[in-house]
Amino acid sequence: MAAMFKFFENLVDPYTEAHQLDVPPNKLISFMAYLLAPFRTLIIINFIAALGVAAMEVGLIYYLGRLVDLISVSTPQNFWQMHRTELILVVIFVIVFRPIVRIVEIALVKNAIQPNVAALGRWRSHKHVLQQPVGWFESDFAGRIANRVVQLSASAGDFIFQIIHGLTFAVAFVLGAAIVLANSHILLLAPLAIWLVGYVLFLRWALKKVRPAARASSAARSQTLGFVVDSYSNIQSVKLFSHDQREMDQAYNILENHRHTYMAENRIVTTMEGVLVVMNGFMICSIIGLSLYMWSTGSTSAGIIAAAGALSLRINAMSGWFMTTVSGVLQALGVISEGMESIAQPIHMTDQDNAKDLGKSDDGPVKGAIKIDEVSHHYGRETGGLFGVDLDIKPGEKVGLVGRSGAGKSTLVKTVLRLFDPENGRILIDGTDIKTVTQSSVRAHIGMVQQESSLLHRSIIENLRYGRPEASDEQVFAAARQAEAHDFILDLVDSHGNVGYDAQVGERGVKLSGGQRQRIALSRVILKDAPILILDEATSALDSEVEAQIQTTLYSMMKGKTVIAIAHRLSTIAEMDRIIVLDEGKVVEEGPHDELIAQGGLYASLWSRQSGGFIES
């Protein structure tokens, strides 16, 4: 049995590489075709199998009528003798052939198609979304994006199941029933035809109502999830500002909107079910009543009454199931349409065609020379950002970056990291324009320590190996020792009993103190051992004692590397080879600490006005 399941489950590789699209199709049909392309052959086979299953169901009902007719013209003594072969063949068909076709049909959709469509959709969607720049993620709830990636793919699998297993079977069954009734007596087709016309018209009305309601419900569900995840992710702020009630009030409004959209959707479903019950009642009475009348006039046999009654009752049950299926299809389409708002978007920053990796040349490994050539970036606005910044940083040079809040320090660093491309100018590393190489290779040669280093909700060793996945345990331990993190790591125990390097750090590292998180981040960057090091307020969030300890680690990390260090606490960068002073997006001063103090300019003014080592506004 397991071998059979594996056979169907492995018919399609959900991680098969596809033609990489900068923008997935943003039309529903095109998007589904893009998603389902690897499954075309299986879908066709499954479609044929579903038709076969429906035909067999109709055939069994037809044979029930024939059996009644055979019994009515036979005696108990001669019935078996006269129809033995036929009955044995029917039994073989019901016990052997029918289950085989049914199992194949179900296995194709439930084991081969549905789970793999969901996996393929999640894989491709996540892969596409992960290529978006940081700014794209900052403009939306992480929870909502995640919900769309996961739910869209699951709904795509449900859509295929409903279409093949539901709609195909239902249509084939109705057509088969029409053929059986017409062959019995053409008049028996009239009640079914009238019901079918009414059913289609009613279904058309229902579709217009359900689809927008389903989409609104899906959007409300994503909004709810996004808000809840945002609240939980920032639970410390919620507690510190005593905003529990405020969060509850906002949650009430969002949940109430979700409830109302869901109720609006269910009102349509209830209306559909009620109307359908009435329509089906007329259909059952009409078909059975007409067949009884025709039997009473001798126009048809008792077997036709049995077959017509069984067919009408089966259509009654199936029509409700069909309506539910249609509703499920539309709900799935609503989720897919809503999810496409996040997924079917262009990648806002892409690599050039045939872009190579930085450092893959005859010049040897990356040395770390950085040239910032007339770079301007204003985030699409007329003010703010950078204005024609021009800098040369030599390999191994240590540069401090200073300026008031909003001077452009972080913008400059983000352009070097190629988190976005400058609107004008260019940035070169070792003489290579970073726009001509892959983004990942640029960042692979830069180690960065931020003021608030985020950790993944994984084990300590997994977080450390993020710096260099192929590192051995000894290399990981050595990096932790250099950052003076090894000893406290060994003492860690999480709520699941994992100890030391196997302990989980919690979401964003919340189970560790600020100093511990920073030491883990430093260990990770030490392990990465990139030729360029960027320090963005790496110690300003720490107390003085911890800062002094970590500052020692930072100085040891800087040896032999090109360093760009942003600092508000000027004492932390006073020993740098050169200090760059930015003001309103422009370089206004540069040089060693002593020279800048002697000039009596902006840097000297900032130095003299410091309180506790921080720049005042």
XYZ file of C-alpha atoms in Angstrom:
617
model
C 0.000 0.000 0.000
C 2.804 2.395 0.895
C 4.458 1.693 -2.464
C 1.222 2.649 -4.251
C 0.985 5.939 -2.349
C 4.629 6.739 -3.095
C 4.052 6.033 -6.779
C 1.298 8.634 -7.010
C 3.016 11.117 -4.673
C 6.182 11.102 -6.787
C 4.550 11.504 -10.193
C 5.377 15.232 -10.133
C 8.303 16.972 -8.452
C 6.791 20.093 -6.827
C 10.227 21.730 -6.697
C 10.895 21.398 -10.395
C 12.555 24.466 -11.824
C 10.378 26.608 -14.049
C 11.117 29.527 -16.301
C 11.821 32.313 -13.843
C 9.341 35.137 -14.291
C 10.108 38.634 -13.041
C 6.357 39.031 -12.603
C 4.024 36.023 -12.197
C 0.836 36.407 -14.275
C -1.606 38.813 -12.616
C -4.696 37.420 -14.327
C -6.434 34.579 -12.541
C -6.596 32.138 -15.451
C -3.011 32.880 -16.536
C -1.766 32.534 -12.960
C -3.471 29.158 -12.529
C -2.066 27.980 -15.878
C 1.420 29.041 -14.738
C 0.974 27.205 -11.450
C -0.528 24.040 -12.916
C 1.746 23.653 -15.945
C 3.683 20.628 -14.510
C 0.376 18.849 -13.789
C -1.288 19.101 -17.217
C -0.956 15.415 -18.115
C -2.142 14.233 -14.688
C -5.096 16.620 -14.778
C -6.195 15.260 -18.175
C -5.899 11.661 -16.944
C -7.768 12.541 -13.768
C -10.455 14.292 -15.784
C -10.978 11.128 -17.865
C -11.034 8.982 -14.712
C -13.652 11.283 -13.129
C -15.826 10.967 -16.233
C -15.465 7.195 -15.987
C -16.501 7.177 -12.328
C -19.590 9.283 -13.106
C -20.504 7.026 -16.024
C -20.229 3.951 -13.792
C -22.488 5.516 -11.144
C -25.149 6.240 -13.750
C -24.671 2.743 -15.179
C -25.298 1.153 -11.772
C -28.548 3.095 -11.372
C -29.574 2.096 -14.881
C -28.798 -1.526 -14.052
C -30.921 -1.276 -10.915
C -33.899 -0.521 -13.189
C -32.965 -3.397 -15.475
C -32.734 -5.713 -12.469
C -36.267 -4.754 -11.434
C -37.477 -5.513 -14.957
C -35.654 -8.874 -15.013
C -37.180 -9.851 -11.673
C -40.662 -8.864 -12.825
C -40.527 -11.273 -15.810
C -38.781 -14.142 -14.003
C -39.576 -16.633 -11.255
C -37.298 -17.263 -8.292
C -36.614 -20.722 -9.730
C -35.375 -19.662 -13.156
C -33.960 -16.180 -12.404
C -30.452 -17.335 -11.430
C -30.317 -19.944 -14.206
C -31.302 -17.430 -16.890
C -29.107 -14.500 -15.771
C -26.200 -16.147 -13.938
C -23.419 -15.018 -16.323
C -24.694 -11.459 -16.496
C -24.930 -11.176 -12.721
C -21.415 -12.580 -12.199
C -20.004 -10.032 -14.657
C -21.819 -7.222 -12.861
C -20.472 -8.416 -9.494
C -16.915 -8.523 -10.900
C -17.428 -5.033 -12.310
C -18.679 -3.658 -8.966
C -16.111 -5.402 -6.765
C -13.005 -5.186 -8.983
C -13.149 -2.789 -11.934
C -15.173 0.025 -10.319
C -12.917 0.263 -7.204
C -9.789 0.326 -9.380
C -11.027 3.268 -11.446
C -12.280 5.070 -8.330
C -9.022 4.529 -6.422
C -6.972 5.777 -9.384
C -9.197 8.858 -9.691
C -8.957 9.670 -5.967
C -5.232 8.893 -5.724
C -4.458 11.120 -8.676
C -6.202 14.134 -7.204
C -5.580 13.562 -3.463
C -2.056 12.097 -3.564
C -0.501 13.220 -6.848
C -2.053 16.596 -7.653
C -3.538 18.381 -4.628
C -0.610 18.217 -2.143
C 2.006 18.794 -4.839
C 0.136 21.785 -6.293
C 0.087 23.301 -2.792
C 3.803 22.565 -2.283
C 4.736 23.892 -5.726
C 2.667 27.034 -5.191
C 4.235 27.726 -1.783
C 7.720 27.043 -3.121
C 7.401 29.345 -6.134
C 5.519 32.045 -4.226
C 7.995 32.057 -1.341
C 10.915 32.021 -3.762
C 9.483 35.017 -5.622
C 8.544 36.987 -2.510
C 11.958 36.357 -0.929
C 13.587 38.198 -3.854
C 11.722 41.407 -3.042
C 13.844 44.173 -1.469
C 13.636 45.013 2.218
C 11.485 48.094 1.580
C 8.782 45.945 -0.019
C 8.391 43.943 3.206
C 8.411 47.081 5.330
C 5.253 48.344 3.600
C 3.018 45.439 4.668
C 2.286 43.106 7.592
C 4.638 40.114 7.623
C 1.711 37.990 8.843
C -0.480 39.022 5.931
C 2.243 38.280 3.382
C 2.880 34.881 4.975
C -0.846 34.100 5.047
C -1.183 34.921 1.368
C 1.790 32.756 0.393
C 0.515 29.761 2.381
C -3.242 30.109 1.795
C -3.029 30.872 -1.925
C -1.178 27.639 -2.585
C -3.503 25.565 -0.390
C -6.494 27.101 -2.159
C -4.955 26.283 -5.540
C -4.841 22.611 -4.472
C -8.443 22.797 -3.238
C -9.464 24.439 -6.513
C -8.073 21.539 -8.548
C -9.749 18.988 -6.291
C -13.125 20.731 -6.535
C -12.900 21.205 -10.297
C -11.886 17.638 -11.115
C -13.616 15.673 -8.398
C -16.675 17.889 -8.076
C -17.620 19.791 -11.177
C -16.456 17.170 -13.695
C -18.246 14.369 -11.860
C -21.439 16.393 -11.478
C -21.623 17.464 -15.122
C -20.892 13.929 -16.327
C -23.500 12.485 -13.966
C -26.240 14.857 -15.144
C -25.442 14.112 -18.785
C -25.484 10.380 -18.071
C -28.784 10.673 -16.227
C -30.252 12.601 -19.175
C -29.208 9.842 -21.577
C -30.720 7.117 -19.369
C -34.024 8.987 -18.980
C -34.202 9.843 -22.670
C -33.580 6.217 -23.623
C -36.312 5.111 -21.252
C -38.818 7.648 -22.584
C -38.163 11.032 -24.141
C -40.838 12.695 -21.970
C -38.862 11.829 -18.825
C -36.192 14.204 -20.038
C -38.561 17.219 -19.789
C -38.555 17.608 -15.940
C -34.775 17.221 -15.848
C -34.312 19.762 -18.651
C -36.572 22.333 -16.952
C -34.786 21.811 -13.630
C -31.381 22.078 -15.323
C -32.234 25.410 -16.989
C -33.486 26.807 -13.681
C -30.444 25.432 -11.871
C -27.995 27.032 -14.324
C -29.769 30.401 -14.141
C -29.803 30.244 -10.351
C -26.157 29.184 -10.292
C -25.252 32.129 -12.525
C -26.929 34.505 -10.086
C -25.201 32.844 -7.133
C -21.757 33.079 -8.739
C -22.076 36.840 -9.138
C -22.887 37.143 -5.444
C -20.458 34.616 -3.969
C -17.213 35.608 -5.672
C -16.914 39.196 -4.355
C -18.156 38.045 -0.950
C -15.513 35.283 -0.876
C -12.786 37.722 -1.818
C -13.867 40.204 0.855
C -13.902 37.402 3.436
C -10.397 36.289 2.400
C -9.080 39.863 2.637
C -10.626 40.250 6.103
C -9.016 36.982 7.217
C -5.580 38.172 6.039
C -6.078 41.517 7.792
C -6.988 39.718 11.019
C -3.950 37.454 10.831
C -1.641 40.363 9.994
C -2.897 42.408 12.960
C -2.662 39.507 15.416
C 0.876 38.594 14.304
C 1.899 42.276 14.538
C 0.548 42.483 18.099
C 2.294 39.288 19.186
C 5.575 40.254 17.493
C 5.574 43.559 19.372
C 4.125 42.258 22.626
C 6.847 43.996 24.643
C 5.772 47.413 23.330
C 2.130 46.543 24.014
C 2.947 45.716 27.634
C 5.408 48.546 28.241
C 2.967 51.198 27.038
C 0.022 49.536 28.845
C -1.931 49.277 25.596
C -3.592 45.917 26.219
C -7.053 47.491 26.079
C -6.163 49.600 23.046
C -5.027 46.453 21.227
C -8.222 44.694 22.258
C -10.326 47.576 20.933
C -8.543 47.509 17.586
C -8.762 43.725 17.519
C -12.511 43.962 18.183
C -13.010 46.228 15.170
C -10.943 44.009 12.893
C -12.557 40.787 14.143
C -16.016 42.328 13.834
C -15.275 43.290 10.229
C -14.073 39.727 9.631
C -17.264 38.346 11.191
C -19.512 40.563 9.074
C -17.761 39.676 5.818
C -18.007 35.993 6.727
C -21.696 36.355 7.616
C -22.372 38.146 4.326
C -20.802 35.224 2.508
C -22.832 32.702 4.498
C -26.101 34.547 3.850
C -25.626 33.898 0.155
C -24.825 30.232 0.821
C -27.940 29.822 2.993
C -30.099 31.436 0.296
C -28.602 29.104 -2.282
C -29.310 26.042 -0.155
C -32.931 27.099 0.540
C -33.797 27.798 -3.106
C -32.103 24.570 -4.155
C -34.196 22.463 -1.764
C -37.401 23.845 -3.307
C -36.164 23.347 -6.881
C -35.077 19.780 -6.134
C -38.433 18.970 -4.572
C -40.206 19.912 -7.804
C -37.642 17.931 -9.833
C -38.054 14.725 -7.761
C -41.841 14.872 -7.776
C -41.932 15.632 -11.502
C -39.631 12.783 -12.599
C -41.099 10.116 -10.299
C -44.685 11.316 -10.846
C -44.291 11.325 -14.636
C -42.689 7.861 -14.644
C -45.568 6.516 -12.464
C -48.113 8.017 -14.824
C -46.362 6.480 -17.840
C -46.186 3.090 -16.075
C -49.901 3.289 -15.316
C -50.607 3.841 -19.006
C -48.288 1.013 -20.001
C -45.779 3.339 -21.660
C -42.880 2.193 -19.512
C -41.836 -0.551 -17.098
C -41.512 -0.745 -13.332
C -37.727 -0.801 -13.742
C -37.862 2.683 -15.247
C -39.706 3.927 -12.148
C -36.928 2.495 -9.967
C -34.164 3.945 -12.158
C -35.889 7.342 -12.504
C -36.521 7.539 -8.750
C -32.933 6.579 -7.918
C -31.574 9.064 -10.457
C -33.734 11.925 -9.213
C -32.755 11.281 -5.586
C -29.099 11.034 -6.596
C -29.338 14.301 -8.563
C -31.007 15.905 -5.537
C -28.108 14.942 -3.286
C -25.534 15.772 -5.924
C -26.984 19.207 -6.765
C -26.520 20.338 -3.157
C -23.038 18.914 -3.144
C -22.407 20.587 -6.514
C -23.565 23.961 -5.159
C -21.266 23.540 -2.160
C -18.472 22.600 -4.541
C -19.081 25.719 -6.618
C -19.082 27.790 -3.446
C -15.800 26.133 -2.431
C -14.318 26.838 -5.852
C -15.286 30.500 -5.596
C -13.911 30.747 -2.062
C -10.651 29.242 -3.315
C -10.606 31.703 -6.202
C -11.239 34.533 -3.738
C -8.220 33.475 -1.677
C -6.111 33.072 -4.823
C -7.148 36.482 -6.176
C -6.379 38.136 -2.847
C -3.043 36.339 -2.556
C -2.034 37.448 -6.041
C -2.020 41.039 -4.758
C 1.217 40.180 -2.940
C 2.646 37.421 -5.098
C 1.929 38.605 -8.653
C 4.044 41.716 -8.227
C 7.227 42.589 -10.088
C 10.479 42.131 -8.218
C 11.345 45.715 -7.432
C 15.091 45.236 -7.807
C 16.581 42.571 -10.064
C 20.041 41.486 -11.160
C 21.138 42.254 -14.690
C 20.953 39.488 -17.262
C 23.992 37.217 -16.997
C 25.167 39.043 -13.857
C 28.224 37.362 -12.365
C 29.239 36.997 -8.744
C 31.421 39.665 -7.185
C 34.961 38.347 -6.765
C 34.715 35.773 -9.564
C 37.560 37.187 -11.643
C 41.264 36.806 -12.310
C 42.020 39.577 -9.810
C 41.641 37.202 -6.895
C 39.448 37.598 -3.796
C 37.642 40.822 -2.955
C 40.012 43.314 -1.301
C 37.351 45.769 -0.084
C 37.997 49.012 -1.990
C 34.754 51.020 -2.120
C 34.107 53.938 -4.477
C 30.905 55.938 -4.084
C 30.628 57.913 -7.294
C 28.237 60.903 -7.288
C 25.484 58.896 -5.599
C 22.067 60.494 -5.115
C 18.954 58.852 -3.736
C 15.782 60.544 -2.478
C 13.330 57.614 -2.161
C 11.314 59.064 -5.039
C 10.918 62.416 -3.247
C 12.461 65.797 -3.943
C 14.057 66.105 -0.519
C 15.913 63.850 1.902
C 18.363 61.030 1.189
C 21.706 61.630 -0.538
C 22.868 64.410 -2.871
C 25.867 63.655 -5.081
C 27.972 61.842 -2.463
C 31.486 61.103 -3.724
C 33.834 58.959 -1.588
C 36.853 56.690 -2.026
C 37.531 54.112 0.678
C 40.774 52.143 0.347
C 41.059 48.419 1.105
C 41.519 47.948 4.854
C 40.649 51.575 5.664
C 38.523 52.253 8.758
C 35.965 54.994 8.129
C 33.534 56.522 10.606
C 30.235 57.927 9.353
C 28.832 60.820 11.389
C 25.878 63.143 11.071
C 22.655 64.284 12.632
C 19.553 62.107 12.379
C 18.347 62.200 8.772
C 21.725 63.220 7.370
C 21.788 60.170 5.041
C 24.063 57.736 6.916
C 21.716 54.729 6.770
C 20.779 55.520 3.174
C 24.439 55.461 2.196
C 25.002 52.125 3.913
C 21.904 50.603 2.286
C 23.125 51.595 -1.162
C 26.501 49.949 -0.467
C 24.645 46.803 0.618
C 22.494 47.180 -2.507
C 19.300 46.962 -0.519
C 18.193 49.442 -3.159
C 19.870 51.002 -6.191
C 20.715 54.717 -6.110
C 18.653 56.944 -8.358
C 21.849 58.526 -9.723
C 25.525 57.633 -9.575
C 27.141 54.283 -8.934
C 28.928 52.273 -6.271
C 31.983 50.193 -7.071
C 33.714 47.499 -5.033
C 37.244 46.772 -6.242
C 36.403 48.718 -9.382
C 33.275 46.687 -10.203
C 29.911 48.427 -10.363
C 27.756 46.485 -7.925
C 24.749 46.826 -10.275
C 26.556 44.526 -12.738
C 26.942 41.640 -10.251
C 24.422 39.627 -8.270
C 22.942 41.186 -5.154
C 23.635 38.102 -3.050
C 27.330 38.107 -3.981
C 27.660 41.771 -2.926
C 26.165 41.053 0.489
C 28.196 37.846 0.806
C 31.336 40.035 0.952
C 29.942 42.403 3.582
C 29.502 41.653 7.264
C 27.086 43.903 9.130
C 26.385 44.451 12.811
C 23.336 46.590 13.582
C 22.112 48.376 16.666
C 19.286 45.848 17.058
C 20.510 42.589 15.619
C 17.615 40.255 14.943
C 18.017 36.539 15.447
C 15.981 33.780 13.856
C 13.655 31.766 16.080
C 15.972 28.781 15.860
C 18.811 27.282 17.841
C 21.952 29.196 18.747
C 24.097 27.106 16.402
C 21.677 27.620 13.495
C 21.827 31.369 14.066
C 25.609 31.304 14.161
C 25.877 29.168 11.036
C 23.832 31.784 9.194
C 27.199 33.524 8.868
C 28.794 30.522 7.151
C 26.598 27.406 6.731
C 29.502 25.134 5.863
C 31.487 26.028 9.013
C 32.531 23.171 11.270
C 31.526 23.029 14.920
C 35.029 24.040 15.956
C 34.925 27.097 13.702
C 31.550 28.066 15.189
C 32.875 27.648 18.745
C 36.003 29.660 17.900
C 33.907 32.566 16.570
C 31.763 32.484 19.718
C 34.884 32.522 21.912
C 36.280 35.519 20.024
C 33.017 37.394 20.701
C 33.126 36.198 24.339
C 29.814 34.394 23.836
C 30.888 30.773 24.283
C 30.631 30.653 28.080
C 27.113 32.086 28.400
C 25.904 29.945 25.464
C 26.908 26.790 27.356
C 24.681 27.856 30.277
C 21.561 28.423 28.160
C 18.516 26.147 28.601
C 15.258 26.659 26.705
C 11.716 25.657 27.675
C 12.021 22.368 25.761
C 15.127 21.271 27.642
C 17.594 22.052 24.842
C 20.889 23.272 26.244
C 23.898 25.235 25.048
C 24.236 25.655 21.310
C 20.997 23.684 20.742
C 18.900 26.097 22.820
C 16.215 28.064 20.952
C 16.574 31.857 21.145
C 12.870 32.761 20.774
C 11.377 35.031 18.138
C 13.934 37.698 17.183
C 16.081 36.461 20.082
C 13.782 37.722 22.846
C 14.974 35.070 25.312
C 18.449 36.623 25.364
C 19.595 39.880 26.895
C 20.632 42.759 24.625
C 24.307 42.085 25.264
C 23.891 38.359 24.590
C 22.034 38.993 21.336
C 24.748 41.374 20.223
C 27.476 38.863 21.015
C 25.641 36.201 18.992
C 25.374 38.700 16.114
C 29.080 39.489 16.415
C 29.943 35.785 16.459
C 27.911 35.327 13.288
C 29.744 38.148 11.500
C 33.124 36.882 12.754
C 32.280 33.475 11.312
C 31.296 35.079 8.001
C 34.742 36.704 7.807
C 33.792 39.100 4.991
C 36.398 41.597 3.704
C 34.060 44.567 4.297
C 32.539 45.289 7.708
C 29.664 47.707 8.331
C 28.811 48.712 11.894
C 25.519 50.556 12.259
C 25.294 51.837 15.834
C 26.600 48.442 16.896
C 26.909 49.291 20.600
C 24.681 52.312 21.251
C 21.816 50.179 22.644
C 24.048 48.596 25.300
C 25.060 49.765 28.747
C 28.558 51.165 29.199
C 30.118 48.040 30.735
C 28.782 45.698 28.068
C 29.642 48.255 25.377
C 33.241 48.429 26.529
C 33.536 44.629 26.365
C 31.937 44.391 22.923
C 33.952 47.362 21.633
C 37.092 45.313 22.296
C 35.643 42.491 20.195
C 34.777 44.949 17.432
C 38.312 46.293 17.254
C 39.670 42.760 16.894
C 37.128 42.074 14.136
C 38.253 45.135 12.170
C 41.798 43.909 11.600
C 42.531 43.577 7.899
C 39.021 44.648 6.851
C 37.512 47.693 5.202
C 35.230 49.222 7.832
C 32.351 51.691 7.648
C 31.061 52.519 11.127
C 28.007 54.662 11.840
C 28.029 56.117 15.339
C 26.201 58.719 17.394
C 28.621 58.144 20.252
C 31.627 59.803 18.646
C 34.108 58.380 21.147
C 33.564 54.936 19.570
C 34.941 56.088 16.196
C 37.509 58.679 17.241
C 40.342 56.232 16.444
C 39.153 55.554 12.888
C 41.528 56.305 9.998
C 39.065 58.828 8.636
C 35.730 60.305 9.651
C 33.113 61.306 7.080
C 30.630 63.960 8.204
C 27.275 64.031 6.403
C 24.771 66.839 6.619
C 21.508 66.993 4.659
C 22.670 64.212 2.346
C 26.057 65.731 1.472
C 29.641 65.180 2.617
C 30.568 68.375 4.431
C 33.775 67.289 6.180
C 36.214 64.388 6.142
C 39.510 63.560 7.776
C 41.010 62.122 10.999
C 39.467 63.040 14.330
C 42.171 65.498 15.376
C 42.074 67.376 12.067
C 38.294 67.728 12.196
C 38.450 69.009 15.767
C 41.098 71.525 14.747
C 38.966 72.753 11.818
C 36.255 73.829 14.233
C 33.485 72.809 11.838
C 30.361 70.672 12.223
C 32.226 67.654 13.631
C 33.930 69.803 16.269
C 30.582 71.336 17.132
C 28.975 67.898 17.483
C 31.884 66.689 19.610
C 31.674 69.658 21.954
C 27.902 69.394 22.318
C 27.831 65.703 23.140
C 26.082 64.641 26.296
C 27.212 61.263 27.508
C 28.944 60.670 24.193
C 25.864 61.088 21.972
C 25.197 63.627 19.246
C 22.538 66.151 20.125
C 20.025 67.253 17.515
